[in-house]
Coordinates of C-alpha atoms in Angstrom, one line a residue:
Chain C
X103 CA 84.6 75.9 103.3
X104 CA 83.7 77.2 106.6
X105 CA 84.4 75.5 110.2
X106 CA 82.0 73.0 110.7
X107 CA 79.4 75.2 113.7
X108 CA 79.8 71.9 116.1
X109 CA 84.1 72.3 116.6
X110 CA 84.7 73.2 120.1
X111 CA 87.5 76.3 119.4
X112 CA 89.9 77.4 122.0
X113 CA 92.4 80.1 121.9
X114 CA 95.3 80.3 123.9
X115 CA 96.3 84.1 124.3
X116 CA 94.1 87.4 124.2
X117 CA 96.6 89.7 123.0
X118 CA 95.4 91.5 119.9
X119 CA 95.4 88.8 117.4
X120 CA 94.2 86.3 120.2
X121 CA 91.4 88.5 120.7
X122 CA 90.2 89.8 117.1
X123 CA 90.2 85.8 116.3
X124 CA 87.9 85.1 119.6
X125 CA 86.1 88.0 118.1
X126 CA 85.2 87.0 114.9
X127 CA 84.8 83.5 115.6
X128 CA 82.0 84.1 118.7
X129 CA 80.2 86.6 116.0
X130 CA 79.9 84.2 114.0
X131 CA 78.5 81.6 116.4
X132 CA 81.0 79.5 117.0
X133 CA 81.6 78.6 120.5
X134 CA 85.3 80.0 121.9
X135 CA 87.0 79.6 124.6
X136 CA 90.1 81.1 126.1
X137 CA 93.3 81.0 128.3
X138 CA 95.7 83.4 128.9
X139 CA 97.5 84.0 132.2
X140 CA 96.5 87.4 132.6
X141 CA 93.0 87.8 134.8
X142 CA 92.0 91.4 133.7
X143 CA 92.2 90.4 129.7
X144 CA 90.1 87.2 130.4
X145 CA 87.7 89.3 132.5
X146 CA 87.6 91.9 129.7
X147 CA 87.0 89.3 127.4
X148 CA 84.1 87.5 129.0
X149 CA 82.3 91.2 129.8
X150 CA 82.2 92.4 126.1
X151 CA 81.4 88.6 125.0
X152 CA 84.5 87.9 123.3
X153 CA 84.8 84.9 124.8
X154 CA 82.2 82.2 126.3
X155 CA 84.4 80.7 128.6
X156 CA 87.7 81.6 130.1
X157 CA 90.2 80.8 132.4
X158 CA 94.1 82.1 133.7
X159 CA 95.4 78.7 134.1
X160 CA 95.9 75.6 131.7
X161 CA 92.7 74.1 132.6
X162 CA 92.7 70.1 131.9
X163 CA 88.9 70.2 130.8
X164 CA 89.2 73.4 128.8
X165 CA 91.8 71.8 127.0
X166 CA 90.3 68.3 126.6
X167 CA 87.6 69.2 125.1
X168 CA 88.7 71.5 122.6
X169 CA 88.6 70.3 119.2
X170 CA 91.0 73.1 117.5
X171 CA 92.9 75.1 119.6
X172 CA 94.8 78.6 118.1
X173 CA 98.0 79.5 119.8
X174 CA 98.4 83.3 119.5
X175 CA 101.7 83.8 121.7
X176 CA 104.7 84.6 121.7
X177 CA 107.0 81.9 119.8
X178 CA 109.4 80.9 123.1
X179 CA 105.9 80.4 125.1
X180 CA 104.4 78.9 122.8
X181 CA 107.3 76.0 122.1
X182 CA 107.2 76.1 126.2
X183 CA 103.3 75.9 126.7
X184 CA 103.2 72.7 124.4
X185 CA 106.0 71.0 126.4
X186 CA 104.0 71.3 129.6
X187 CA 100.3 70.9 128.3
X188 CA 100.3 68.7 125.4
X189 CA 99.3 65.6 127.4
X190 CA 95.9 67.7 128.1
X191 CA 95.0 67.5 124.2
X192 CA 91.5 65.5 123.3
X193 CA 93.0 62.7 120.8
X194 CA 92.7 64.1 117.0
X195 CA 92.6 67.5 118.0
X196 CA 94.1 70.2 115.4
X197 CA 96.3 72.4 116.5
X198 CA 97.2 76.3 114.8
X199 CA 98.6 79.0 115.2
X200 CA 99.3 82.9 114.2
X201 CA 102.6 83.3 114.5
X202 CA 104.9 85.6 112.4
X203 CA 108.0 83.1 111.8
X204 CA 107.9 79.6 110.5
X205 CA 111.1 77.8 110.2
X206 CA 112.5 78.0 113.5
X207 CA 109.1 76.9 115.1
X208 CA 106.5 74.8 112.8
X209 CA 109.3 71.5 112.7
X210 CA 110.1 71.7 116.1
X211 CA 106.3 72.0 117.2
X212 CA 105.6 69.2 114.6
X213 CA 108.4 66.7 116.0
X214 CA 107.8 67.0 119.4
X215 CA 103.9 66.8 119.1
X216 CA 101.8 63.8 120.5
X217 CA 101.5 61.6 117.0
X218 CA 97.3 61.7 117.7
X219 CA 97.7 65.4 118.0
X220 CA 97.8 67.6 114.3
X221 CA 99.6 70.8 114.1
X222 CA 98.6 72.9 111.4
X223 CA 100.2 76.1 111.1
X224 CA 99.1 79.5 109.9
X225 CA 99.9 83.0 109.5
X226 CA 96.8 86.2 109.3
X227 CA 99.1 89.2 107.8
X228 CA 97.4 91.7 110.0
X229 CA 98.0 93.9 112.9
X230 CA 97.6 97.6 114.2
X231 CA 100.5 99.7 115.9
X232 CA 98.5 99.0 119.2
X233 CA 98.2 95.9 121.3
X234 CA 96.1 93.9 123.8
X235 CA 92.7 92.4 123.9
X236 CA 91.1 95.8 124.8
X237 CA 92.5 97.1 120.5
X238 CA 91.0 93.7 119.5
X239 CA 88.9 94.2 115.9
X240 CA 87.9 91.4 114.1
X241 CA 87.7 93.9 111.0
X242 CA 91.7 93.6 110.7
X243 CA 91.3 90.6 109.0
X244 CA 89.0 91.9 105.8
X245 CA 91.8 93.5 103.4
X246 CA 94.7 90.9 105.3
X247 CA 96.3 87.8 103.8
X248 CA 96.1 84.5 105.3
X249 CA 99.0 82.2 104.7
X250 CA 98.7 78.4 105.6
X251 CA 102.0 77.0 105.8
X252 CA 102.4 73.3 105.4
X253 CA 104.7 70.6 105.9
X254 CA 104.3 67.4 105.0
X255 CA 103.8 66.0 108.0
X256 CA 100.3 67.8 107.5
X257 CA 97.0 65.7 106.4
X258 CA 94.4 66.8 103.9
X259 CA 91.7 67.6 106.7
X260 CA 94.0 69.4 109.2
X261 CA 94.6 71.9 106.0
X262 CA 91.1 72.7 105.5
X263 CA 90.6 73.0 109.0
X264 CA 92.9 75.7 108.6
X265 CA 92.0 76.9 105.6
X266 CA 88.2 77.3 107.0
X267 CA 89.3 79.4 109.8
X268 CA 90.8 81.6 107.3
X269 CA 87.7 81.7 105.6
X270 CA 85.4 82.0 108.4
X271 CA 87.4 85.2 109.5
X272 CA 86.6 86.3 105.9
X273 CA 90.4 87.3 104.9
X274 CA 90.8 88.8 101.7
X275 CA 93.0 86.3 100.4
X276 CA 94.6 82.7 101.4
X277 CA 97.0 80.9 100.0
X278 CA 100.0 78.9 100.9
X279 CA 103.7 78.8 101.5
X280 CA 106.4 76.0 102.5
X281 CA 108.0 77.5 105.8
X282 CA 111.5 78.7 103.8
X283 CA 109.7 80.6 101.1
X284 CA 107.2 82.3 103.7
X285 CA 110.1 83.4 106.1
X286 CA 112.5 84.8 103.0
X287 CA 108.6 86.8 102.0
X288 CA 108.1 87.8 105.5
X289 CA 111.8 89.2 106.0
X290 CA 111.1 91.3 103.1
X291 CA 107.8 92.5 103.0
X292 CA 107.1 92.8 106.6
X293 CA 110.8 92.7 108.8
X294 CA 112.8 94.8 106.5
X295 CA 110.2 97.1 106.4
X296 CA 110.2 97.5 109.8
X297 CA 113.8 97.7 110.0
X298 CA 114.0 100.8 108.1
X299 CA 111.0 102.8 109.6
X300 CA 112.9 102.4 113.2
X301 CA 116.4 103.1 111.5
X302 CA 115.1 106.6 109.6
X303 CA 113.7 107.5 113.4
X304 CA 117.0 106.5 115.2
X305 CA 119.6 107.6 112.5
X306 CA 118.9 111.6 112.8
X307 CA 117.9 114.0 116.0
X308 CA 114.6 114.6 114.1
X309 CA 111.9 115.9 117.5
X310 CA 112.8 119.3 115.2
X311 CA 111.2 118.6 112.4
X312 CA 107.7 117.5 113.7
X313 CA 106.5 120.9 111.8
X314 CA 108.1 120.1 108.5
X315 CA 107.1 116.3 108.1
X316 CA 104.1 115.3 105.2
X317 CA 102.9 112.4 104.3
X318 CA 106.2 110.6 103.1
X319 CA 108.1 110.8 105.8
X320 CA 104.8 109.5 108.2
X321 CA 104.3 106.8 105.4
X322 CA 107.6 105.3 106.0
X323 CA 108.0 105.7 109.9
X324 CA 103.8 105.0 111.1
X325 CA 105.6 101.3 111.9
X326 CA 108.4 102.5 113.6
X327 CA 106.1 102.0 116.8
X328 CA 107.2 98.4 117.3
X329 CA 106.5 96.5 120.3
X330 CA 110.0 95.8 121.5
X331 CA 109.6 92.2 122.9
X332 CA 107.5 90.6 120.0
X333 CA 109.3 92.2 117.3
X334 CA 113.4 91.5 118.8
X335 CA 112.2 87.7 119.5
X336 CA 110.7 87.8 115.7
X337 CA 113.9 89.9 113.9
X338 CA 116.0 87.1 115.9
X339 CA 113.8 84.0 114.7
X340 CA 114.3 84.9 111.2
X341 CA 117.9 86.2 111.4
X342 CA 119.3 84.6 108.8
X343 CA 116.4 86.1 106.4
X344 CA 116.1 89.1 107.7
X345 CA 120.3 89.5 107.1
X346 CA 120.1 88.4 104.0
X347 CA 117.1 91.0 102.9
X348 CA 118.9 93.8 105.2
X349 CA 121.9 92.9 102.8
X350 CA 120.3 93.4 99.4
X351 CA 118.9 96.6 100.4
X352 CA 121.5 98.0 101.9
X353 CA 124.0 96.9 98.7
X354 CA 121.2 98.8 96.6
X355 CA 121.2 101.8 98.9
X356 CA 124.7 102.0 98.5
X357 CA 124.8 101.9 94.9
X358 CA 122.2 105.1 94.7
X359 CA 124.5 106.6 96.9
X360 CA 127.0 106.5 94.4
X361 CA 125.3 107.0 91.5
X362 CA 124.8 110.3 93.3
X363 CA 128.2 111.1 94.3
X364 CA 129.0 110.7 90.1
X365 CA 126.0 113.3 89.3
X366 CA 125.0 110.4 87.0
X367 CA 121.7 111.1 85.9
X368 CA 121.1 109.0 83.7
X369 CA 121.8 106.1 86.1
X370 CA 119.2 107.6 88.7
X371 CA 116.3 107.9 86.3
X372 CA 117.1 104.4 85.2
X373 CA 116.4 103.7 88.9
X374 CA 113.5 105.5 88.9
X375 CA 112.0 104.1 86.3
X376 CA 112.3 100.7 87.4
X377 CA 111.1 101.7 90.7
X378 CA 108.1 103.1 89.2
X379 CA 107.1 100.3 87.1
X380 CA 107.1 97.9 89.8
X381 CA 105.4 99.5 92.4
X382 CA 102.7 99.9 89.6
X383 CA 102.2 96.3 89.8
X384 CA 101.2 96.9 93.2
X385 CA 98.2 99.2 92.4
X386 CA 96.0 96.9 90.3
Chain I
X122 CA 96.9 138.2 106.3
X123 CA 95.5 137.2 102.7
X124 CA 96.7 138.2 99.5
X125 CA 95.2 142.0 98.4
X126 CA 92.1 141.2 96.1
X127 CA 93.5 143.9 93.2
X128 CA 96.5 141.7 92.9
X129 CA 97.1 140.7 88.8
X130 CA 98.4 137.4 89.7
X131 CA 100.5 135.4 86.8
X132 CA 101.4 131.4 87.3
X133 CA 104.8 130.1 85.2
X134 CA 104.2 126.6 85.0
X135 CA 101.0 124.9 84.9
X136 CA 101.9 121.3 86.2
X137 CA 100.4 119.7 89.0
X138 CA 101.4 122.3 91.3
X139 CA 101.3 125.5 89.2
X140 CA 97.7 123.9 88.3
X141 CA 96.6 124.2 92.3
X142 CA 98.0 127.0 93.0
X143 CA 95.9 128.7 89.6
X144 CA 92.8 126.7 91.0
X145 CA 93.0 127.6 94.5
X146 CA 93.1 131.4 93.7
X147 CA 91.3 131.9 91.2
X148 CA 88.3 130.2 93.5
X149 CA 89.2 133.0 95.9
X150 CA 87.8 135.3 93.5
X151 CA 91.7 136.5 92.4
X152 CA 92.3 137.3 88.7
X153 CA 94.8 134.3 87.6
X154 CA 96.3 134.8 84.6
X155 CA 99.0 131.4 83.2
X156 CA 101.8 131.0 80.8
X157 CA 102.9 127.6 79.7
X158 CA 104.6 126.1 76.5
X159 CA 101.6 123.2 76.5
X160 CA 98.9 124.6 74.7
X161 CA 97.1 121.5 76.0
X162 CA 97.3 122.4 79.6
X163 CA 96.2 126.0 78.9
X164 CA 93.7 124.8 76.9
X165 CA 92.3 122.1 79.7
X166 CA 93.0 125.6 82.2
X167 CA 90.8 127.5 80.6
X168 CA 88.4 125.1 79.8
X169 CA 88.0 124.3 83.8
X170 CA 88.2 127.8 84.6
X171 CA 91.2 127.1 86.5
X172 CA 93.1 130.7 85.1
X173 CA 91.3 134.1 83.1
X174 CA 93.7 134.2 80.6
X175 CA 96.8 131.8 79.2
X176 CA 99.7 131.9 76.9
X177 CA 101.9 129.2 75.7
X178 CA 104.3 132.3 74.8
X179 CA 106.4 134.3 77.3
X180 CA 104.0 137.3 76.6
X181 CA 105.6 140.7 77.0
X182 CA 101.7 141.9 78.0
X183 CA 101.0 139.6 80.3
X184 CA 104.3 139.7 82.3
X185 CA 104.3 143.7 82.1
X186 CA 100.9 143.7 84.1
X187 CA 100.9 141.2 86.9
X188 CA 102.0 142.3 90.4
X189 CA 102.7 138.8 91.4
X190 CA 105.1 136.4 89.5
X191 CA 104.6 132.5 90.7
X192 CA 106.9 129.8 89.0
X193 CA 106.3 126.6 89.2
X194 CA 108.7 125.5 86.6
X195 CA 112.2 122.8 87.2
X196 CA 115.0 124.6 88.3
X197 CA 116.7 124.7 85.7
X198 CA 113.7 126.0 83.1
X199 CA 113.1 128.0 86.1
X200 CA 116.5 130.0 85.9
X201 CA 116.4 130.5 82.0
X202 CA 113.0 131.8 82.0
X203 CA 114.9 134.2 84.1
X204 CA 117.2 135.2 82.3
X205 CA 115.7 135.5 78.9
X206 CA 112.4 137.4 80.2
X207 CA 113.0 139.2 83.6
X208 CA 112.9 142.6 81.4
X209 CA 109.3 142.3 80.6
X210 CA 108.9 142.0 84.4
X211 CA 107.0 145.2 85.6
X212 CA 108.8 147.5 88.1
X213 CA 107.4 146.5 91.7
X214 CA 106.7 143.2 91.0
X215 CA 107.3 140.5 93.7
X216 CA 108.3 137.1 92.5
X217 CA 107.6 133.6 94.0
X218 CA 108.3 129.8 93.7
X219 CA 107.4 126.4 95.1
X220 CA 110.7 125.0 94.3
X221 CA 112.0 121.9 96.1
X222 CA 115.6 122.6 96.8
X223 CA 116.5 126.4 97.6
X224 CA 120.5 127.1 98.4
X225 CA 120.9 126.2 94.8
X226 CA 118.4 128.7 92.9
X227 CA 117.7 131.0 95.5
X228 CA 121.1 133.1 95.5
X229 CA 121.3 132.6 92.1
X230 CA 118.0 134.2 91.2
X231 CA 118.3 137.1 94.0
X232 CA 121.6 138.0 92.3
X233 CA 120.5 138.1 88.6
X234 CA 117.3 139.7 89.0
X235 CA 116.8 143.7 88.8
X236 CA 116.9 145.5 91.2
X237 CA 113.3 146.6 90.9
X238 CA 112.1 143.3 91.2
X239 CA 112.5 140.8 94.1
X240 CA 112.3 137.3 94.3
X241 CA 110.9 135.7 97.5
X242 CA 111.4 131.8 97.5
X243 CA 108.4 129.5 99.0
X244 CA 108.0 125.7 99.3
X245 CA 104.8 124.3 99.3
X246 CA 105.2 120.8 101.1
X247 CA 102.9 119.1 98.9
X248 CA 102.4 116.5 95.6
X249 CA 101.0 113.5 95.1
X250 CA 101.5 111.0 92.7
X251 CA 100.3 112.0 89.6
X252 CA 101.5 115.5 87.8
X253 CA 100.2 117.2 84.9
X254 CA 97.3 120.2 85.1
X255 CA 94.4 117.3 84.9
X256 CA 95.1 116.0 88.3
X257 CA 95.2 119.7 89.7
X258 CA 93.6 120.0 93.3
X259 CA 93.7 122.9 95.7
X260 CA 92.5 120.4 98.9
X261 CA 96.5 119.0 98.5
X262 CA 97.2 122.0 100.6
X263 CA 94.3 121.8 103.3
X264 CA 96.8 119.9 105.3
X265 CA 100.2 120.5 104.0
X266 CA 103.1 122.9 105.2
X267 CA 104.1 126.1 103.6
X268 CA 108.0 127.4 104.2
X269 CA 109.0 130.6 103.1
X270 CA 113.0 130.5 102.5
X271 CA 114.2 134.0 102.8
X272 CA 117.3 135.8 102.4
X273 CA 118.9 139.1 104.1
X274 CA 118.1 140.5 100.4
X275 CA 114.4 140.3 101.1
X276 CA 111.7 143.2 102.9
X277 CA 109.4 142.8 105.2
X278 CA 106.4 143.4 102.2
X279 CA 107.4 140.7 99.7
X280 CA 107.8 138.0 103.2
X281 CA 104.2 139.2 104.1
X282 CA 103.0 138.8 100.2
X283 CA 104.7 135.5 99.9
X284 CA 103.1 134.7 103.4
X285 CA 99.7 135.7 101.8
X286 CA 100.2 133.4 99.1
X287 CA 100.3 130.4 102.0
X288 CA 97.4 132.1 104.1
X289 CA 95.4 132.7 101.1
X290 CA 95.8 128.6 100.3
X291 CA 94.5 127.5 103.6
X292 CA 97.6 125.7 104.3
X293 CA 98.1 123.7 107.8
X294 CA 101.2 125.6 108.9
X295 CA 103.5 128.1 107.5
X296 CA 106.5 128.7 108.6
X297 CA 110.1 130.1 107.7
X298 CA 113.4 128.8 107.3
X299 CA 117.0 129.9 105.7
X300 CA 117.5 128.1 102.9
X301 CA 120.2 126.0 104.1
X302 CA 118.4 124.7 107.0
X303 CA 115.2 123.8 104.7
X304 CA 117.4 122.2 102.2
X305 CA 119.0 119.7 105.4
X306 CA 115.4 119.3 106.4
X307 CA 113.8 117.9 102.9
X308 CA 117.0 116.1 102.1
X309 CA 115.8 114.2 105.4
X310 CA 112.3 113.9 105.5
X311 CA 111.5 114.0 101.7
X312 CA 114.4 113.2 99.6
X313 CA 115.8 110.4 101.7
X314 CA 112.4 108.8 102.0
X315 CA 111.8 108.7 98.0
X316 CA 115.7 107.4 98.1
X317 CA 114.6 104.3 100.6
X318 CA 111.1 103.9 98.9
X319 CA 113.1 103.4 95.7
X320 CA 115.5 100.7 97.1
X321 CA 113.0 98.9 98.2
X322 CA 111.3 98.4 94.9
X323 CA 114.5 98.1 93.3
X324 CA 116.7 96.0 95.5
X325 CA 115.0 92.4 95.3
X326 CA 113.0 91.2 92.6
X327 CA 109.5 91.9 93.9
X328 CA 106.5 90.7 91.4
X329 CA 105.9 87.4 93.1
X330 CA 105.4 89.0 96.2
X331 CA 102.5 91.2 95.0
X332 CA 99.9 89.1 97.0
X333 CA 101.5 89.1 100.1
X334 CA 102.1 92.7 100.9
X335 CA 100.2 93.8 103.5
X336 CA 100.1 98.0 104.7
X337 CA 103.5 98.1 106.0
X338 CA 105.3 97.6 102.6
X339 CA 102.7 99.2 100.9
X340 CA 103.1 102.0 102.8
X341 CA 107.0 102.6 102.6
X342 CA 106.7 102.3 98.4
X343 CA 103.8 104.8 97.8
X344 CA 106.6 107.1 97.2
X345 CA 108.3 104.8 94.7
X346 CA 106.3 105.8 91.9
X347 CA 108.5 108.5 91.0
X348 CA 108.4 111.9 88.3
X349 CA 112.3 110.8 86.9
X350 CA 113.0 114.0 85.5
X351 CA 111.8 115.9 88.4
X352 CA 112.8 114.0 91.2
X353 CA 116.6 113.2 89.7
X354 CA 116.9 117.1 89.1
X355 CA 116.0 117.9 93.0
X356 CA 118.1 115.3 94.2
X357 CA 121.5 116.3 91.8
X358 CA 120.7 120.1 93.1
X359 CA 120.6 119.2 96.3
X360 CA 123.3 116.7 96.0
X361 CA 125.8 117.2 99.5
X362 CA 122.6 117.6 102.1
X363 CA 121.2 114.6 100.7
X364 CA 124.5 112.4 100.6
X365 CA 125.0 113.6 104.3
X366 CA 121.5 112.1 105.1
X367 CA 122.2 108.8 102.8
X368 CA 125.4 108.3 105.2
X369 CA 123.2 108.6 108.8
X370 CA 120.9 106.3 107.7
X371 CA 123.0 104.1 106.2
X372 CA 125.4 104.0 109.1
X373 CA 122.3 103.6 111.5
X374 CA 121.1 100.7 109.7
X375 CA 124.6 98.7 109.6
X376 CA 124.6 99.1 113.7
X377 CA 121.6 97.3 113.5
X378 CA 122.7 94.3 111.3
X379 CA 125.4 94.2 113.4
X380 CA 123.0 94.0 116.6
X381 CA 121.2 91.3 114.7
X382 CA 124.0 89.7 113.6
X383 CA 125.7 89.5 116.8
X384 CA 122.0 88.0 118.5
X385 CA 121.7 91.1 121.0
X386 CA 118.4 91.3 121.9
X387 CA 119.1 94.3 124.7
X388 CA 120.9 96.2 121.8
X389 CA 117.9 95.5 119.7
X390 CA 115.0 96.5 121.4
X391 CA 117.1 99.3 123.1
X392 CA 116.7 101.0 119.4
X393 CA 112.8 99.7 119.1
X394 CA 112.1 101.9 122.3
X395 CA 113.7 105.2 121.1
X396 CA 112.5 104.5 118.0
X397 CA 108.6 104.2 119.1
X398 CA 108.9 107.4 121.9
X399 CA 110.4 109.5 118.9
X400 CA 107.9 108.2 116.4
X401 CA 105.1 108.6 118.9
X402 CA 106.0 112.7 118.8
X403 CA 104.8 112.3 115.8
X404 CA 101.4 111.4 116.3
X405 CA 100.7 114.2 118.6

């Protein structure tokens, strides 16, 4: 189901994701409008047409008459932003949001909320190594997952609202996650990941072996350009997930490691094997 | 300076490598003859008129005439082949290899082989996936590096044919190292990656997660689908250089679960910075 054509849409924050969503949504008719406190990425939005309206402050009519509004800040401005500007929400509007980690902020948002006011939360599984509304690209979101994470606090129609923006933004797949299960995934798949690609740059002097590096090695550091502020405030939102993951690897590491040290071959092909066979799974 | 067109050239090994080494040359208009114990992989060879002549048998007549000796063979069937065929090896010849690991074989070779003969070790930083002669492909090399690994045993003449061999290949760069400084440098950027792409399959159980993976962890397991037999003898022969590298990273990554742990966000994103200005060297 797509967004109904007549929703008023406003998106607070043109950073990357901000921006590709404004993007994608004024493409495809909708109308969009925008805060964010910086002037030049409103300006820069309104002269390429990202946006039809914009503005650096909170505006009370920008915000009253939005129907859905998608947050696409950082988590401690976000909480922050709906403590000072809730009382500005038009009465059974939805609320979203794109933010990386669920647990520490979907209840909190959801308590604190204005019971006429829905919050709906949601996370697109895209991003580039870049940032700001100037690297926007609404074309992130074709091969990217779309996550909807419920509580049960959420209705029926606030879901499909949020299901249909995920749709709209035509993302190759959307499903759905209660906030535990998509914080454990995320500290896996996305924060561990991350974790290692910044440790195999720190760990060794390596400006040397520019020359010597192939594909591997640029495989498994391309992430390792991490926006500092975003990425500490996410690692430290999901701490207790990320530790736990960061714990299971590093116990597995450590048993290669020995396997080694004992020249047991046998042992390492075993690991090999199993390694092989599952990433297979991920090439269907 | 390429390779002299008169060269007899004979490939040991037709695997993936051995495969596109045999296809790159023989394109070049060399003459490309090809021993290996699969008469299915001369067979498909010839077929493909990939070599001019094959032999599953170590052929006395084919050995005596080439000028040029390439193995592409495991280590270990590498130093046998040695030892149970080096007299059919014509006076003159010069000898080559794309072996992975080189303190290990290198001296080992130089010492055993006749003194008419010398052995000039290369490493073609290249693979993919796949092995086998069917999935051969000279383009692998279009972008990859080539090392020569010589010794104080070796001329001038056999470094410039063994630099031919690289020239003649197209690849990116060539350059040289001593064979105790390459091995360090693929136990870093090669074999610890395959380690870390391993773990990461192997250390949680993974399957569910399938849908949600996005390019990061996709990315950092390419590498997981791994050649057991292959990749378990390269790592045992290069067993102390890679340890050495297992410990950095492994010490790296337990400063920052303690960082995490401990909720220091300066500490934290102090390590994001150097990690993105040395990745961004990278990308240069």
């Amino acid at each position: 189901m797509k967004l109904d054509k007549n929703l008023n849409i406003l998106i607070v924050g043109l950073g990357l994701i901000g921006g590709s969503y404004a993007m994608g949504l004024k493409k495809r008719g909708y109308s969009v409008c925008a805060i964010d406190t910086n002037a030049a990425s409103i300006d820069y939005a309104l002269k390429n047409k990202i946006i039809d309206v914009g503005s650096t402050a909170p505006d009370e009519d920008l915000i009253g008459k939005a129907d859905l509004c998608i947050f696409a800040l950082y988590p401690h401005i976000f909480t922050n932003w709906i403590n000072e500007n809730q009382h500005k929400f038009k009465s059974g509007a939805v609320i979203s949001d794109v933010t990386g980690v669920k647990s520490c902020i979907v209840y909190e948002i959801q308590n604190k909320l204005r019971s006429d006011v829905e919050f709906i939360s949601a996370h697109p599984m895209a991003g580039k190594e870049v940032y700001g509304i100037e690297n926007s690209d609404d074309q992130i979101f074709k091969a990217a997952n779309y996550i909807i994470v419920p509580t049960d606090k959420n209705t029926f129609n606030a879901i499909e609202i949020c299901k249909g923006i995920g749709e709209t933004l035509e993302f190759a797949r959307i499903s759905s996650l209660p906030p535990k299960a998509h914080d454990e995934m995320i500290g896996f798949v996305s924060q561990l990941t991350h974790v290692i690609a910044m440790c195999l740059m720190t760990c060794s002097k390596s400006e040397h072996l520019v020359d010597y590096t192939g594909d591997s090695f640029r495989d498994l550091t391309r992430i390792a350009r991490i926006n500092e502020n975003m990425w500490s405030e996410l690692f430290l939102l999901n701490k207790n997930a990320l530790l736990e993951q960061m714990k299971k690897f590093s116990e597995e590491f450590e048993v290669l490691y020995k396997l080694l040290e004992a020249d047991d071959t046998e042992g390492i092909k075993e690991k090999m094997r199993r390694s092989t066979e599952r990433r297979a799974l991920f090439d269907k």
